[in-house]
XYZ file of C-alpha atoms in Angstrom:
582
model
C 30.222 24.317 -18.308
C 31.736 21.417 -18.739
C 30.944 18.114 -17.082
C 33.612 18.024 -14.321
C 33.051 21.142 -13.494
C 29.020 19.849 -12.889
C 30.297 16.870 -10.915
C 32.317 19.128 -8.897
C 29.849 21.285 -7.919
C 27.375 18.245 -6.668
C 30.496 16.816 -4.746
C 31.331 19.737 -2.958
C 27.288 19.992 -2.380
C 27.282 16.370 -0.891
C 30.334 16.866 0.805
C 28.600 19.642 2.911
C 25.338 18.009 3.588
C 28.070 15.199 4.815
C 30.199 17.790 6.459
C 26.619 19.357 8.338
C 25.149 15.847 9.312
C 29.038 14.846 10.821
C 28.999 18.271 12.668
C 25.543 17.973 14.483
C 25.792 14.604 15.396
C 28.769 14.958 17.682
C 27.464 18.214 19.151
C 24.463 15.805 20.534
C 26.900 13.203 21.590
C 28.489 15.440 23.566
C 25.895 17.205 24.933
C 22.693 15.119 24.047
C 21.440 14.325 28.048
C 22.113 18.160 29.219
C 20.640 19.337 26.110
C 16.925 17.248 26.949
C 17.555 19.053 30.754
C 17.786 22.465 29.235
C 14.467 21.480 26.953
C 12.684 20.470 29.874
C 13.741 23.038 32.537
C 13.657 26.064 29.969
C 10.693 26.560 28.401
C 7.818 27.454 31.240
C 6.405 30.372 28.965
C 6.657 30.928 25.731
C 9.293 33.791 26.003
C 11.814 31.091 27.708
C 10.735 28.453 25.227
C 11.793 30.103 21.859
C 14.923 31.338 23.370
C 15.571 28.009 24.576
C 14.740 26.578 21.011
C 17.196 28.945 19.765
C 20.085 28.565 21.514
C 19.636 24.631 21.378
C 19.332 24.291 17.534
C 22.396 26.846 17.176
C 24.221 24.854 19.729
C 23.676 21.469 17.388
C 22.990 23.271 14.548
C 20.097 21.030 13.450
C 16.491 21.932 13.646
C 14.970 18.527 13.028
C 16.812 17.449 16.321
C 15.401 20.440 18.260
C 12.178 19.164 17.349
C 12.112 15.701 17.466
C 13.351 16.288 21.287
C 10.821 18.510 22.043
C 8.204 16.034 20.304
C 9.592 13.568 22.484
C 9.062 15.922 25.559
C 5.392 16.938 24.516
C 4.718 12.661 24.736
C 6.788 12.178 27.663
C 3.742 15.327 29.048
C 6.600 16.963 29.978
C 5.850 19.905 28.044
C 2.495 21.021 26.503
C 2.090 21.629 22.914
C 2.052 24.891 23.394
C 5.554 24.831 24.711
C 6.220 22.769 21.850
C 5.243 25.158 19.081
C 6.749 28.192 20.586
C 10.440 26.290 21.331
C 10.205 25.662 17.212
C 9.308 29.081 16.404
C 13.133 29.184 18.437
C 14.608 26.432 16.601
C 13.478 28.492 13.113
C 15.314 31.068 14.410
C 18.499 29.583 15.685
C 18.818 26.896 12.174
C 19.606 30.614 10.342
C 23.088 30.408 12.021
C 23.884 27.910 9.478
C 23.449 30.652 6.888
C 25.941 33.346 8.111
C 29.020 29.799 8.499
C 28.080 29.386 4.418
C 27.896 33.353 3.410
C 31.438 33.938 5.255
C 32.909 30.346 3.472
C 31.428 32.039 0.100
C 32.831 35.170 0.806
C 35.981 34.507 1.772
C 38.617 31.552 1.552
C 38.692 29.785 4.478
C 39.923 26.484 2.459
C 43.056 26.681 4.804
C 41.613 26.287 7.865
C 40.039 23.181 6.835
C 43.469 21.456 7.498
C 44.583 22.210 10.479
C 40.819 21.105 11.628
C 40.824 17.380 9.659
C 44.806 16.781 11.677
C 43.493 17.751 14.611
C 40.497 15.530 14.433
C 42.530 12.766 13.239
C 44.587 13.180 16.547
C 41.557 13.221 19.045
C 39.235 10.621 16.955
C 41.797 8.008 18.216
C 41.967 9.122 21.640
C 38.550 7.619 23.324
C 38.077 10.203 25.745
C 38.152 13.637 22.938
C 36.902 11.651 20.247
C 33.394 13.394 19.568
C 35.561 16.738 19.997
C 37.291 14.993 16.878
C 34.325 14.172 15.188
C 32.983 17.516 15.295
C 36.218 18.865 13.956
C 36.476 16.370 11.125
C 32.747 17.527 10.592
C 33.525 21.484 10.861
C 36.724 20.695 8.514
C 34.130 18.874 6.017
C 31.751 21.568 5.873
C 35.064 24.111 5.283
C 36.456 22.835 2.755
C 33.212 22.100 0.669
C 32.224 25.725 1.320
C 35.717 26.475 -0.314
C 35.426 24.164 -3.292
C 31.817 25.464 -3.642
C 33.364 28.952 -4.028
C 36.313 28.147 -5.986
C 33.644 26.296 -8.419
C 31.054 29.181 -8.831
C 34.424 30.800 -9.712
C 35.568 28.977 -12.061
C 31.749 28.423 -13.813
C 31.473 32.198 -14.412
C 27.431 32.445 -14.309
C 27.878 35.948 -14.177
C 29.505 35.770 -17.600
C 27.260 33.188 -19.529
C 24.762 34.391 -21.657
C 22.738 30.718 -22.287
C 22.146 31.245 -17.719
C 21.832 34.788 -17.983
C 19.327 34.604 -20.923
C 17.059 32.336 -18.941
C 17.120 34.114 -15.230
C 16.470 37.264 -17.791
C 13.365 35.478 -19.394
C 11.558 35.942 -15.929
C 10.361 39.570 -15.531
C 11.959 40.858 -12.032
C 8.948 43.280 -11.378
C 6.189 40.518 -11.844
C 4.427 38.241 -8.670
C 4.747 35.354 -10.932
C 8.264 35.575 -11.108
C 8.633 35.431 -7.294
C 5.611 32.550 -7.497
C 7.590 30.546 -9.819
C 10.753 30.751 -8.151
C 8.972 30.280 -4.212
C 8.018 26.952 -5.472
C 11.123 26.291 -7.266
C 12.716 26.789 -3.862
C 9.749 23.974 -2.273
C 10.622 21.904 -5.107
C 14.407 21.727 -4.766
C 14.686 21.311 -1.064
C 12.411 18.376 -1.016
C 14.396 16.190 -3.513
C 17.613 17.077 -2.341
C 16.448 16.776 1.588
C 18.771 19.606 2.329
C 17.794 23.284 2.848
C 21.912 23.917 3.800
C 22.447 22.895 -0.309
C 19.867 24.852 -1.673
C 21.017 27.796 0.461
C 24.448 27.282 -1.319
C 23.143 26.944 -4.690
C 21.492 30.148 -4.031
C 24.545 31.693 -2.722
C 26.539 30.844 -5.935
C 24.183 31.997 -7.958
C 23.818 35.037 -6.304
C 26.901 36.279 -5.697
C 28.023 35.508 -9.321
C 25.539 38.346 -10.346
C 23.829 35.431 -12.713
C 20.641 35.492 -9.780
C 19.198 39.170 -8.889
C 18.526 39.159 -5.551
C 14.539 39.295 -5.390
C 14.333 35.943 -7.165
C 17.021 34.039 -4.926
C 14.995 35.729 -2.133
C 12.403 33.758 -3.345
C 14.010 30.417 -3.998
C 14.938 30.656 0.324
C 11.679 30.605 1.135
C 10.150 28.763 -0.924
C 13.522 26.137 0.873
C 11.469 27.522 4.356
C 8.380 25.587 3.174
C 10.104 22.414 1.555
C 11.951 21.579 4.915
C 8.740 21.380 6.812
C 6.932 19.196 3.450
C 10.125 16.775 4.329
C 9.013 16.614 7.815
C 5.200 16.583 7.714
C 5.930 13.867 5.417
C 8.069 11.939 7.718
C 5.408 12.538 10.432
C 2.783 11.127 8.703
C 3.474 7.821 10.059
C 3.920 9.294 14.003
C 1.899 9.951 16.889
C -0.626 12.576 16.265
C 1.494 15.175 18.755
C 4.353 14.487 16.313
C 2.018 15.052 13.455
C 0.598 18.368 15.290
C 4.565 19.679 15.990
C 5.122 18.857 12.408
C 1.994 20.765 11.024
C 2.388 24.019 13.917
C 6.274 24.236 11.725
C 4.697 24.228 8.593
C 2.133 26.535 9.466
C 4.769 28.591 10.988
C 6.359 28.813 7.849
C 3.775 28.769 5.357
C 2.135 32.159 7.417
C 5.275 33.711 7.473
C 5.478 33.380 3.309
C 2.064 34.917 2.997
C 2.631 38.325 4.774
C 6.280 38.417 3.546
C 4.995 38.401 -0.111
C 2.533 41.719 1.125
C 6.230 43.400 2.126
C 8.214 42.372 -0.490
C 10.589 44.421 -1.837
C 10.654 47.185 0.566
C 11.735 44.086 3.068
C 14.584 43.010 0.753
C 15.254 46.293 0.372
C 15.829 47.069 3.753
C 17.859 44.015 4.257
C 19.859 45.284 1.517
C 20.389 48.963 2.884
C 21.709 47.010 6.157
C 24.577 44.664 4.334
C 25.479 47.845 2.355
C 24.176 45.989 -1.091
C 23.235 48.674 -4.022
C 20.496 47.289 -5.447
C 19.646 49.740 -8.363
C 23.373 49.083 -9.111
C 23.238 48.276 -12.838
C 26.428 45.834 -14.636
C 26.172 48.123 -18.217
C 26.207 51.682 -16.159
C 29.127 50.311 -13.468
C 31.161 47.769 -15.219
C 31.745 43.891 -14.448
C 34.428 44.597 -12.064
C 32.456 46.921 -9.638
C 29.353 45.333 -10.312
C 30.644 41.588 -8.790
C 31.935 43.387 -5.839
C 28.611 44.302 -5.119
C 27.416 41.122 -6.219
C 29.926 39.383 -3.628
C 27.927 40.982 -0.827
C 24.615 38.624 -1.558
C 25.572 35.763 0.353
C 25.137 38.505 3.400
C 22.297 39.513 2.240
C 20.906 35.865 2.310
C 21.964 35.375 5.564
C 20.346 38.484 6.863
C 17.166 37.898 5.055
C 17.008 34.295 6.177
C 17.544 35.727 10.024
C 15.314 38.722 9.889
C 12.628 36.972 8.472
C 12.591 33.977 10.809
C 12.932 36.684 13.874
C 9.944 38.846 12.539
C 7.835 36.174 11.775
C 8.379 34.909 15.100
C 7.809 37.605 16.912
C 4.550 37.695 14.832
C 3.510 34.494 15.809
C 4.824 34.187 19.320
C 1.767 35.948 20.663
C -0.893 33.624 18.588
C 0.594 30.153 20.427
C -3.038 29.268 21.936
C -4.674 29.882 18.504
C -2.050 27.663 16.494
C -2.129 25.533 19.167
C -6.030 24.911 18.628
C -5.899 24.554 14.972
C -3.431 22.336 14.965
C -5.667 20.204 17.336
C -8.614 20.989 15.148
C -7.025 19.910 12.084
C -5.119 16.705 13.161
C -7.588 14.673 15.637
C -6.505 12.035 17.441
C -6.372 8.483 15.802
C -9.137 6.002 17.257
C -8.090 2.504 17.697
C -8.813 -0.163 19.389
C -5.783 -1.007 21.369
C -6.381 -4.732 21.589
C -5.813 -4.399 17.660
C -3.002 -1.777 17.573
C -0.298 -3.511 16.677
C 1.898 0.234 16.013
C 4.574 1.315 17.652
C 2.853 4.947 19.331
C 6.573 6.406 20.071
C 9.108 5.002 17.670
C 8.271 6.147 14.171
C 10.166 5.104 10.937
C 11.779 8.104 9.518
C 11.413 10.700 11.835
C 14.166 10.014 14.475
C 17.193 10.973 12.419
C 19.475 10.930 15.487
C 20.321 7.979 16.780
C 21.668 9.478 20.051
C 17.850 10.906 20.289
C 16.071 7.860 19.004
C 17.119 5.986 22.128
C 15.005 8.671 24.438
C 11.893 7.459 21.953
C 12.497 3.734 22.828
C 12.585 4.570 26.171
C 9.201 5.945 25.904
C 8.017 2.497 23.945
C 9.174 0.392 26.755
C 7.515 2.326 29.566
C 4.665 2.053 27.441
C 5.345 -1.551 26.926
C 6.117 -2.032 30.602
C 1.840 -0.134 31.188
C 0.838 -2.702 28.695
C 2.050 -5.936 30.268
C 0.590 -4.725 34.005
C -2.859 -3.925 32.483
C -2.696 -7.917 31.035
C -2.089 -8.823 34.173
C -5.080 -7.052 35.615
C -6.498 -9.281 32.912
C -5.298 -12.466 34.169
C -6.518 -11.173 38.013
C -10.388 -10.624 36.853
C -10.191 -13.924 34.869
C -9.376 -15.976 38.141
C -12.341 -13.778 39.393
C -14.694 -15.026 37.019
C -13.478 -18.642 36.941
C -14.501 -18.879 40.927
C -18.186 -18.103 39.947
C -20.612 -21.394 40.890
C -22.276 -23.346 39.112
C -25.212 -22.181 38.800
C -23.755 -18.518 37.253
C -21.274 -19.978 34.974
C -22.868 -20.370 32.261
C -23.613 -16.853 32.118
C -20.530 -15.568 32.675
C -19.650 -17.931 30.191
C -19.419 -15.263 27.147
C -17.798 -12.982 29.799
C -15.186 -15.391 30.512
C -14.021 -16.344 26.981
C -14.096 -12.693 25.205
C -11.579 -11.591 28.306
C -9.679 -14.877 27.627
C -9.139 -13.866 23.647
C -8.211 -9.964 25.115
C -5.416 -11.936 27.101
C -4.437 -13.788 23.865
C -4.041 -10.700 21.851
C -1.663 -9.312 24.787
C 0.443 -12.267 23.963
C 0.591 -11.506 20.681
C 0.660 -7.463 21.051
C 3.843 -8.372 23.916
C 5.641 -10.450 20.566
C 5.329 -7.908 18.313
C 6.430 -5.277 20.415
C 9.455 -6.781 21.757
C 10.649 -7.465 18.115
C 9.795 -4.208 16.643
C 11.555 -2.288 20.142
C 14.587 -4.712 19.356
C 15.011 -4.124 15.618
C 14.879 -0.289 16.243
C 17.214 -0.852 18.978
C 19.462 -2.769 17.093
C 19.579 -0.108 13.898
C 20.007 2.604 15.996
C 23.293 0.753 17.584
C 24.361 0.455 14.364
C 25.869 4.286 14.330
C 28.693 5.910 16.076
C 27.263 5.880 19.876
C 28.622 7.222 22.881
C 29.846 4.454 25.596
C 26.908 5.399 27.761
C 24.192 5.570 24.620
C 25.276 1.876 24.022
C 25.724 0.834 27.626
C 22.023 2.352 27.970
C 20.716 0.024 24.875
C 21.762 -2.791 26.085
C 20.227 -2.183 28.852
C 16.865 -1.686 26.917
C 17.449 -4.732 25.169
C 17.168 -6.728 28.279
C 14.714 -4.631 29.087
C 12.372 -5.919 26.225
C 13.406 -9.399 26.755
C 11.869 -9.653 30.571
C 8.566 -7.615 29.850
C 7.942 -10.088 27.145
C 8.560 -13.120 29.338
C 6.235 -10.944 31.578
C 3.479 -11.299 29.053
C 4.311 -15.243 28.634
C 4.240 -15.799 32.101
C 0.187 -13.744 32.379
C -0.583 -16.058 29.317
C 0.846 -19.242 30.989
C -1.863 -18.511 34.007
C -4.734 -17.520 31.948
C -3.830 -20.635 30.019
C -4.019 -22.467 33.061
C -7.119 -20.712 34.623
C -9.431 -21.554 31.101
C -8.199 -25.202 31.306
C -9.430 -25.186 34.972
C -12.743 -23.412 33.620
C -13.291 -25.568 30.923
C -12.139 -28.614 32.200
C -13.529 -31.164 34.654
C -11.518 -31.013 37.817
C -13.069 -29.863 40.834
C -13.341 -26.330 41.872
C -10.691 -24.378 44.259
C -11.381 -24.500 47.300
C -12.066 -20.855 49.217
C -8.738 -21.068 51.081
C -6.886 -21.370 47.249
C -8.218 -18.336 46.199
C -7.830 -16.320 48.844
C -4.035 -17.455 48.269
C -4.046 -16.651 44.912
C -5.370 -13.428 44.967
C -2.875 -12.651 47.974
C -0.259 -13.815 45.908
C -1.755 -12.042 42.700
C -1.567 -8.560 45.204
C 2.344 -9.308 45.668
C 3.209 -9.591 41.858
C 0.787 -6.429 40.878
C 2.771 -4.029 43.368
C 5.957 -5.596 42.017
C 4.635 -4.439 38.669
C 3.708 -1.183 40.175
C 6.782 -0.580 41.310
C 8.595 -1.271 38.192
C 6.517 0.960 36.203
C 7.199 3.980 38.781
C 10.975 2.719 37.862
C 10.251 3.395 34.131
C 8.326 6.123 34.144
C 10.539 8.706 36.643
C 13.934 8.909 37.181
C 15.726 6.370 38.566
C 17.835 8.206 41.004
C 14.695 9.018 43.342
C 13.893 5.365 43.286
C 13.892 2.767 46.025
C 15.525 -0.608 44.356
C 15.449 -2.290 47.914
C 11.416 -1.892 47.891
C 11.327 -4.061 44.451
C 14.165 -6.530 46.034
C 11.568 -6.783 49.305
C 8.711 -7.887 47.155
C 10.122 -10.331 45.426
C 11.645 -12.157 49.013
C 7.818 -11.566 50.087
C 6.881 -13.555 46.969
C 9.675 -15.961 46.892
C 8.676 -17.284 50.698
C 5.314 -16.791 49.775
C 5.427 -19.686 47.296
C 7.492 -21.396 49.601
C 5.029 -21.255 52.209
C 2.195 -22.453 49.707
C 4.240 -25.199 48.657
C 4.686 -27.168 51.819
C 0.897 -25.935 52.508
C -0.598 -27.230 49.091
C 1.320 -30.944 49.817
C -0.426 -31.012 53.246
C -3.600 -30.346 51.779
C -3.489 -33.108 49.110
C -2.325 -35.654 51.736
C -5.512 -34.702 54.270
C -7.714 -34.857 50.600
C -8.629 -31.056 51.096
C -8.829 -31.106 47.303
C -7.886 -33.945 44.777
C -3.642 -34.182 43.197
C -5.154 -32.843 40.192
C -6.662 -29.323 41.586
C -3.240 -28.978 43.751
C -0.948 -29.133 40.513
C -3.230 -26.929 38.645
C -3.219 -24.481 41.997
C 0.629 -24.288 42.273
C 1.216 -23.924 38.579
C -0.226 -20.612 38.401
C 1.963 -19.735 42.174
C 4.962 -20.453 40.629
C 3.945 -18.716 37.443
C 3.926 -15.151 39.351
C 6.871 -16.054 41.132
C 8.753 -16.311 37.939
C 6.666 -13.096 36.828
C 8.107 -11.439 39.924
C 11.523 -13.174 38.826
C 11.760 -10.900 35.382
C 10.257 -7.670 37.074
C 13.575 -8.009 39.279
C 15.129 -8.868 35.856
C 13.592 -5.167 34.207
C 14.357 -3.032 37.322
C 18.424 -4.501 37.473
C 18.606 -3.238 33.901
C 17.005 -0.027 34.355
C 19.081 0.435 37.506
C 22.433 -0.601 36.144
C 22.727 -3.193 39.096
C 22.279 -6.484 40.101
C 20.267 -7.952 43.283
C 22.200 -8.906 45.877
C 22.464 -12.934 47.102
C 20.161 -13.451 49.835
């Protein structure tokens, strides 16, 4: 073989992996939001669930992005675990579609359609309205015409004809376990360094259909490329959520159970796959000839295809009743991480390497900013209890003392939690806009960028006050007066159901949402202050309480009036509006 024949083959291989990746990612730009409806609305029992995992992953013909939605779903608590695991045992099923497009481009030459496709895309990639219809056809023309060159290649390499590769597939003995060992786990092997199950499927197919492969050892090499895909993704996992970790490990127990029994059935499985595509197996090359004997040969990319389908659909079918039981060992194996969330600095939704959508990543984010928008009303709680303590008298300060200051350094780590999470939330944002977006994917990060921006100044402004309430504490000013704190905590009241009301923004869907109640608020809190203002100057001129105390007083008033300020700020960017003048 000579060496451009070698570099041909690994471009035509990288050319479909780049032809595949093209391909799914405009199917979920053009039907990314419907497709997280159908996840959400289809899957209340199992039944409904792998069906629905099905159609989905043959719809975007990825089965990472089937499951990183439906991970997504299971931490949103809009689906159990349980739902989870059975919509994968789907998404196994409907990822075997890919399979049957590569044994028809081996099988027969489809190089020419790949032209028409690539004008055609050309055409509609510059018109802004059928552009991801363009994309997908540039990606469907990609994957064409490296499933041609891949067959015109295994052609032109003639495995079927060279002793040094048929020597060394003839060194393994066909009837032995070890054989089918040594190949499952060349399969594992392969897929996890080339990240690909779609190429080792075609280097299968070539070899196969050449007649340089028998069947019951490129059998083997697909699954052992069942069990590498889900090492790539437990791997990528490792880093997640522990319901991301538990989806990962359910796959790769899904997998890894389905290897066992299938090695029990063996041959008389393959066999029966065989007897279906119409493959002789006993068919011998010295008995029929070459000629007849690659015909036959020619029908093992079927037979691949078949195999990968009807093992997926048994297994499942298998498995489908045992959801509870996987469910629980999943649990039991992967137990949920304790940490002390003052300390946890870690993103809980967004993990590095697992989102390989950006379309999908931005439905993760959205999940880290509703948990950052939680976050940022439980400091403020924080702030609340600490003007609490501070009113304690004399005589029970010192007490409260420890009470006071360990709640003060809680508040400080906020801060500092608030920083790192609006930089971490932007940086992902900011790779993830990096790709080929939709108008509406990139109108919506924006949007989230903003978003990040006012919860952070949300976490300045609940440091500012408890800044301002320990240098009261500590200092040597004069206490508030009774009338102050009743003001405060009225005022305090007004900012946490502003808060409330933004996080019932970002945790439902905006459309059932009432902007005018968070606009109301915010007037409430604006005249509040307004009110207090003109108050607090009376007070200092009838000496109700020293200059000193009154400043102090009204710094921490106008601090949760500018807190209310960027909760307007979050909502109008949720919302996709902006408050009216009033």
């Amino acid at each position: 073989m000579s060496i451009w024949i070698f570099f041909k083959l690994l471009g035509s291989l990288a050319l479909l992996m780049f032809g595949m990746k093209t391909m799914s990612e405009a199917l979920q730009k053009m039907a990314g939001p419907q497709l997280r409806h159908v996840l959400g609305a289809m899957t209340t029992n199992r039944f409904t669930g792998m069906l629905t995992g099905m159609l989905v992953t043959a719809s975007v013909q990825s089965s990472t992005a089937t499951t990183v939605m439906t991970v997504s779903f299971v931490n949103a608590g809009l689906l159990t675990l349980a739902q989870a695991i059975s919509v994968i045992m789907g998404a196994n099923i409907g990822t075997t579609l890919t399979a049957w497009i590569m044994s028809a481009g081996m099988s027969f030459d489809v190089s020419n359609l790949a032209f028409p496709a690539f004008f055609i895309g050309i055409i509609l990639i510059y018109q802004k309205r059928y552009r991801y219809i363009g994309d997908f056809l540039f990606g469907l023309a990609f994957l064409i015409f490296a499933l041609a060159i891949l067959r015109a290649t295994g052609q032109d390499m003639h495995l079927g004809e060279n002793q040094t590769v048929l020597s060394f597939f003839a060194s393994f003995d066909p009837n032995s376990f070890i054989t089918t060992l040594i190949f499952l786990f060349l399969g594992g092997v392969l897929t996890f360094c080339v990240q690909s199950s779609a190429a080792v499927m075609a280097i299968t197919m070539i070899l196969c259909s050449s007649g340089a492969l028998p069947i019951y050892q490129g059998i083997a090499l697909v699954m052992g490329e069942n069990i590498g895909t889900t090492i790539t993704s437990n791997l990528a996992a490792m880093s997640a959520n522990t319901q991301a970790r538990r989806a990962a490990l359910a796959h790769m127990f899904f997998n890894v159970f389905g290897v066992i029994w299938i090695l029990f059935v063996f041959r008389p499985f393959i066999d029966m796959v065989c007897g279906w595509v119409g493959y002789d197996v006993a068919l011998d090359k010295e008995t029929v000839g070459a000629t007849a004997f690659l015909a036959n040969a020619a029908k093992l990319s079927f037979v691949l295809a078949a195999f990968h389908t009807s093992f997926n659909v048994a297994n499942t079918f298998i498995l489908i009743w045992f959801i509870p039981q996987i469910e629980r060992f999943v649990c039991w194996v992967i137990k949920p991480k304790k940490v002390d969330e003052e300390e946890d600095f870690r993103l809980h939704f967004i993990t590095a390497g697992f989102m390989k959508t950006p379309e999908l990543s931005v439905l993760e984010a959205q999940k880290e900013i509703q948990s950052f928008s939680e976050r940022m009303q439980r400091m403020f709680g924080m702030v609340r209890e600490l003007l609490t303590l501070s009113s304690s008298s004399n005589s029970k300060k010192d007490s409260q003392a420890g009470d006071f200051n360990k709640l003060y350094t809680r508040i400080e780590k906020y801060e500092g939690i608030s920083d790192n999470m609006e930089l971490e939330i932007a940086n992902y944002l900011n790779n993830v806009s990096d790709a080929h977006l939709s108008d509406d994917t990139k109108a919506k990060i924006r949007a989230m960028l903003r978003e990040v921006s006012e919860l952070e100044s949300i976490g300045d402004a609940c440091f500012n006050m408890a800044r301002t309430i320990s240098r009261k504490y500590n200092g040597k000013e004069d206490h508030f007066i009774d009338k102050q704190y009743d003001h405060l905590h009225q005022m305090m009241e007004l900012t946490d159901q502003s808060l409330s009301q933004m996080n019932r923004l970002m945790g439902g869907r905006k459309e059932s949402f009432d902007v005018n109640r968070t606009f109301n608020i915010e007037n409430e809190i604006n005249n509040y202050r307004n009110q207090l203002k003109t108050q607090n100057i009376t007070d200092v001129n009838n000496h109700a309480y020293t200059y000193a105390v009154g400043t102090i007083y009204m710094d921490i008033i106008n601090e949760c009036e500018k807190l209310g300020d960027y909760v307007v700020n979050v909502v109008e960017a949720r919302m996709g509006t902006r408050q009216k003048e009033f």
